[in-house]
């Protein structure tokens, strides 16, 4: 197997933290997003959405989308479990992983990809060009702040997103929060639960070795 990635951006970081938690070492091939290598026909044949990361299996099969790659690897290497061990845990981890991605990660993307520092005509990831919508910058900022509110409330009585164990949902939330802070939307000081959780998960070796 081998992985096509570009570790400076959030989705490959999600996978790299996941791999570090699993103790897996898989050869990497860098795809330079700034040079547009993800849009070349030979890479699009591996990744229909022209994004990273992509896992290429020994038989040439390619799996793109971070969540899909993680689920495949979890099936091969179930320990330590990052998607739960009971039906209840699996359901809750999938639920919170999706909430964090939809309400948080995509909110940051709204702000980042529609701002003045991003490439023109590339407001959405994928093989097609889309114009930026400047109004989405402020909506993205609002979405991030609402996301902070929501997860701060969720973490009121627990250390991790689901039960007492670090999971894939925590990885998605952590990368989202770090991405948010990189675009200057800081965690409000009154969100003590969120700040405590963020400090806790940021101390994990898998996170330290794959810092933002």
Tab-separated table of C-alpha atoms in Angstrom:
chain	number	residue	atom	x	y	z
A	1	UNK	CA	0.000	0.000	0.000
A	2	UNK	CA	0.942	3.643	-0.356
A	3	UNK	CA	-0.639	6.970	0.477
A	4	UNK	CA	-0.791	10.092	-1.635
A	5	UNK	CA	-0.896	13.101	0.634
A	6	UNK	CA	0.122	16.684	1.324
A	7	UNK	CA	0.646	16.890	5.095
A	8	UNK	CA	0.373	20.670	5.366
A	9	UNK	CA	-3.420	20.599	4.922
A	10	UNK	CA	-6.148	19.373	7.315
A	11	UNK	CA	-7.531	16.191	5.745
A	12	UNK	CA	-4.146	14.466	5.382
A	13	UNK	CA	-3.433	15.535	8.963
A	14	UNK	CA	-6.581	13.719	10.106
A	15	UNK	CA	-5.321	10.545	8.440
A	16	UNK	CA	-1.769	10.965	9.725
A	17	UNK	CA	-2.983	11.274	13.332
A	18	UNK	CA	-5.156	8.201	12.784
A	19	UNK	CA	-2.186	6.231	11.420
A	20	UNK	CA	0.017	7.301	14.319
A	21	UNK	CA	-2.624	6.145	16.806
A	22	UNK	CA	-2.701	2.782	15.022
A	23	UNK	CA	1.084	2.542	14.852
A	24	UNK	CA	0.932	2.080	11.075
A	25	UNK	CA	3.711	3.098	8.710
A	26	UNK	CA	2.668	3.344	5.058
A	27	UNK	CA	4.903	4.765	2.292
A	28	UNK	CA	3.928	8.274	1.150
A	29	UNK	CA	3.908	10.073	-2.162
A	30	UNK	CA	3.547	13.831	-1.973
A	31	UNK	CA	1.009	15.560	-4.210
A	32	UNK	CA	1.771	19.280	-4.395
A	33	UNK	CA	-1.609	21.003	-4.177
A	34	UNK	CA	-0.128	24.457	-4.645
A	35	UNK	CA	1.230	23.386	-8.028
A	36	UNK	CA	-2.103	21.832	-9.001
A	37	UNK	CA	-0.759	18.284	-9.204
A	38	UNK	CA	-4.072	16.996	-7.840
A	39	UNK	CA	-5.812	18.176	-11.022
A	40	UNK	CA	-3.626	16.242	-13.458
A	41	UNK	CA	-5.381	13.420	-15.347
A	42	UNK	CA	-3.114	10.726	-13.932
A	43	UNK	CA	-3.990	11.702	-10.368
A	44	UNK	CA	-7.675	12.207	-11.104
A	45	UNK	CA	-7.724	8.565	-12.205
A	46	UNK	CA	-6.796	7.699	-8.617
A	47	UNK	CA	-8.909	10.350	-6.875
A	48	UNK	CA	-12.175	11.254	-8.663
A	49	UNK	CA	-12.583	14.350	-6.491
A	50	UNK	CA	-8.987	15.458	-7.093
A	51	UNK	CA	-8.139	15.591	-3.407
A	52	UNK	CA	-5.870	13.990	-0.844
A	53	UNK	CA	-5.349	11.714	0.962
A	54	UNK	CA	-5.655	8.662	-1.275
A	55	UNK	CA	-4.782	5.102	-0.264
A	56	UNK	CA	-3.587	2.903	-3.129
A	57	UNK	CA	-3.766	-0.828	-2.426
A	58	UNK	CA	-1.317	-3.404	-3.717
A	59	UNK	CA	-3.759	-4.439	-6.450
A	60	UNK	CA	-4.022	-0.845	-7.710
A	61	UNK	CA	-7.396	-0.087	-6.123
A	62	UNK	CA	-7.543	3.501	-4.876
A	63	UNK	CA	-9.629	4.728	-1.954
A	64	UNK	CA	-9.997	8.469	-1.506
A	65	UNK	CA	-11.831	10.544	1.132
A	66	UNK	CA	-10.290	10.593	4.606
A	67	UNK	CA	-13.178	8.899	6.384
A	68	UNK	CA	-13.303	6.079	3.824
A	69	UNK	CA	-9.548	5.467	4.141
A	70	UNK	CA	-9.764	5.410	7.938
A	71	UNK	CA	-12.705	2.994	7.903
A	72	UNK	CA	-10.813	0.659	5.552
A	73	UNK	CA	-7.745	0.690	7.780
A	74	UNK	CA	-9.846	0.220	10.909
A	75	UNK	CA	-11.313	-2.915	9.338
A	76	UNK	CA	-7.807	-4.253	8.697
A	77	UNK	CA	-6.343	-3.109	12.010
A	78	UNK	CA	-9.131	-2.963	14.615
A	79	UNK	CA	-6.819	-2.301	17.556
A	80	UNK	CA	-6.646	0.163	19.089
A	81	UNK	CA	-10.272	0.862	18.107
A	82	UNK	CA	-10.923	4.397	16.891
A	83	UNK	CA	-14.501	3.772	15.706
A	84	UNK	CA	-15.738	1.973	18.800
A	85	UNK	CA	-16.196	-1.648	19.822
A	86	UNK	CA	-19.952	-1.794	20.446
A	87	UNK	CA	-22.842	-0.901	18.153
A	88	UNK	CA	-23.658	2.048	20.403
A	89	UNK	CA	-20.099	3.378	20.299
A	90	UNK	CA	-19.871	2.970	16.532
A	91	UNK	CA	-23.100	4.892	16.046
A	92	UNK	CA	-22.144	7.713	18.406
A	93	UNK	CA	-18.634	8.088	16.981
A	94	UNK	CA	-19.990	8.192	13.434
A	95	UNK	CA	-22.594	10.750	14.554
A	96	UNK	CA	-20.110	13.095	16.197
A	97	UNK	CA	-17.559	12.645	13.448
A	98	UNK	CA	-20.164	13.796	10.930
A	99	UNK	CA	-21.357	16.685	13.115
A	100	UNK	CA	-17.792	17.926	13.551
A	101	UNK	CA	-17.105	17.667	9.838
A	102	UNK	CA	-20.358	19.260	8.675
A	103	UNK	CA	-20.759	22.017	11.257
A	104	UNK	CA	-17.109	22.689	11.972
A	105	UNK	CA	-14.777	21.612	9.193
A	106	UNK	CA	-17.001	22.821	6.375
A	107	UNK	CA	-17.551	26.095	8.199
A	108	UNK	CA	-13.802	26.706	8.238
A	109	UNK	CA	-13.697	25.821	4.551
A	110	UNK	CA	-16.373	28.451	3.889
A	111	UNK	CA	-14.194	31.094	5.502
A	112	UNK	CA	-10.863	29.958	4.121
A	113	UNK	CA	-11.652	29.125	0.512
A	114	UNK	CA	-13.817	32.202	-0.129
A	115	UNK	CA	-11.348	34.691	1.330
A	116	UNK	CA	-8.911	36.894	-0.578
A	117	UNK	CA	-5.888	34.679	0.111
A	118	UNK	CA	-7.219	31.633	-1.737
A	119	UNK	CA	-6.852	30.860	-5.434
A	120	UNK	CA	-9.408	32.339	-7.781
A	121	UNK	CA	-12.005	29.954	-9.228
A	122	UNK	CA	-11.146	27.266	-6.645
A	123	UNK	CA	-13.779	27.930	-3.973
A	124	UNK	CA	-14.580	24.209	-3.715
A	125	UNK	CA	-12.356	21.158	-3.677
A	126	UNK	CA	-12.784	18.954	-6.728
A	127	UNK	CA	-12.290	18.711	-10.467
A	128	UNK	CA	-14.506	21.712	-11.303
A	129	UNK	CA	-13.894	25.439	-10.940
A	130	UNK	CA	-16.236	27.523	-8.804
A	131	UNK	CA	-16.114	31.243	-8.108
A	132	UNK	CA	-15.630	32.487	-4.573
A	133	UNK	CA	-18.572	33.952	-2.685
A	134	UNK	CA	-17.162	36.593	-0.300
A	135	UNK	CA	-20.318	36.577	1.854
A	136	UNK	CA	-19.483	33.021	2.896
A	137	UNK	CA	-16.426	34.283	4.791
A	138	UNK	CA	-18.561	35.861	7.490
A	139	UNK	CA	-20.990	32.949	7.492
A	140	UNK	CA	-18.030	30.621	7.952
A	141	UNK	CA	-16.838	32.635	10.937
A	142	UNK	CA	-20.321	32.421	12.481
A	143	UNK	CA	-20.457	28.667	11.845
A	144	UNK	CA	-17.130	28.179	13.608
A	145	UNK	CA	-18.219	30.154	16.673
A	146	UNK	CA	-21.475	28.195	16.834
A	147	UNK	CA	-19.458	24.990	16.509
A	148	UNK	CA	-17.317	26.058	19.460
A	149	UNK	CA	-20.469	26.709	21.492
A	150	UNK	CA	-21.977	23.352	20.614
A	151	UNK	CA	-18.963	21.187	21.349
A	152	UNK	CA	-18.149	23.102	24.521
A	153	UNK	CA	-21.639	22.178	25.728
A	154	UNK	CA	-21.222	18.559	24.602
A	155	UNK	CA	-17.965	18.240	26.553
A	156	UNK	CA	-19.527	19.417	29.803
A	157	UNK	CA	-19.464	15.993	31.467
A	158	UNK	CA	-16.927	13.988	29.473
A	159	UNK	CA	-13.270	14.125	28.485
A	160	UNK	CA	-13.705	12.848	24.926
A	161	UNK	CA	-16.435	13.062	22.322
A	162	UNK	CA	-17.737	9.560	22.969
A	163	UNK	CA	-17.307	7.908	26.364
A	164	UNK	CA	-13.874	7.854	27.935
A	165	UNK	CA	-11.828	6.987	24.860
A	166	UNK	CA	-10.069	8.985	22.152
A	167	UNK	CA	-11.727	8.262	18.805
A	168	UNK	CA	-11.985	9.296	15.177
A	169	UNK	CA	-14.506	11.949	16.239
A	170	UNK	CA	-11.869	13.565	18.462
A	171	UNK	CA	-9.424	13.580	15.550
A	172	UNK	CA	-11.877	15.370	13.267
A	173	UNK	CA	-12.785	17.844	16.001
A	174	UNK	CA	-9.138	18.545	16.875
A	175	UNK	CA	-8.076	19.167	13.282
A	176	UNK	CA	-11.130	21.387	12.793
A	177	UNK	CA	-10.387	23.457	15.900
A	178	UNK	CA	-6.724	23.841	14.938
A	179	UNK	CA	-7.690	24.792	11.382
A	180	UNK	CA	-10.132	27.367	12.790
A	181	UNK	CA	-7.438	28.945	14.916
A	182	UNK	CA	-5.088	29.120	11.937
A	183	UNK	CA	-7.671	31.317	10.207
A	184	UNK	CA	-7.809	33.502	13.338
A	185	UNK	CA	-11.033	32.286	14.925
A	186	UNK	CA	-9.778	31.553	18.429
A	187	UNK	CA	-11.520	29.485	21.089
A	188	UNK	CA	-13.424	31.910	23.370
A	189	UNK	CA	-11.897	32.022	26.846
A	190	UNK	CA	-15.221	31.195	28.485
A	191	UNK	CA	-15.337	27.793	26.758
A	192	UNK	CA	-13.541	25.984	29.567
A	193	UNK	CA	-14.673	22.485	28.556
A	194	UNK	CA	-13.462	22.929	25.008
A	195	UNK	CA	-10.148	24.397	26.140
A	196	UNK	CA	-9.605	21.519	28.576
A	197	UNK	CA	-10.378	18.912	25.902
A	198	UNK	CA	-8.155	20.663	23.352
A	199	UNK	CA	-5.211	20.750	25.763
A	200	UNK	CA	-5.748	17.081	26.640
A	201	UNK	CA	-5.839	15.733	23.087
A	202	UNK	CA	-3.052	18.045	21.905
A	203	UNK	CA	-0.674	16.244	24.289
A	204	UNK	CA	-1.098	12.898	22.552
A	205	UNK	CA	2.085	11.716	20.770
A	206	UNK	CA	0.108	11.170	17.557
A	207	UNK	CA	-0.921	14.830	17.568
A	208	UNK	CA	2.471	16.194	18.574
A	209	UNK	CA	4.140	14.270	15.741
A	210	UNK	CA	1.577	15.644	13.292
A	211	UNK	CA	1.284	19.206	14.531
A	212	UNK	CA	-0.723	21.806	12.639
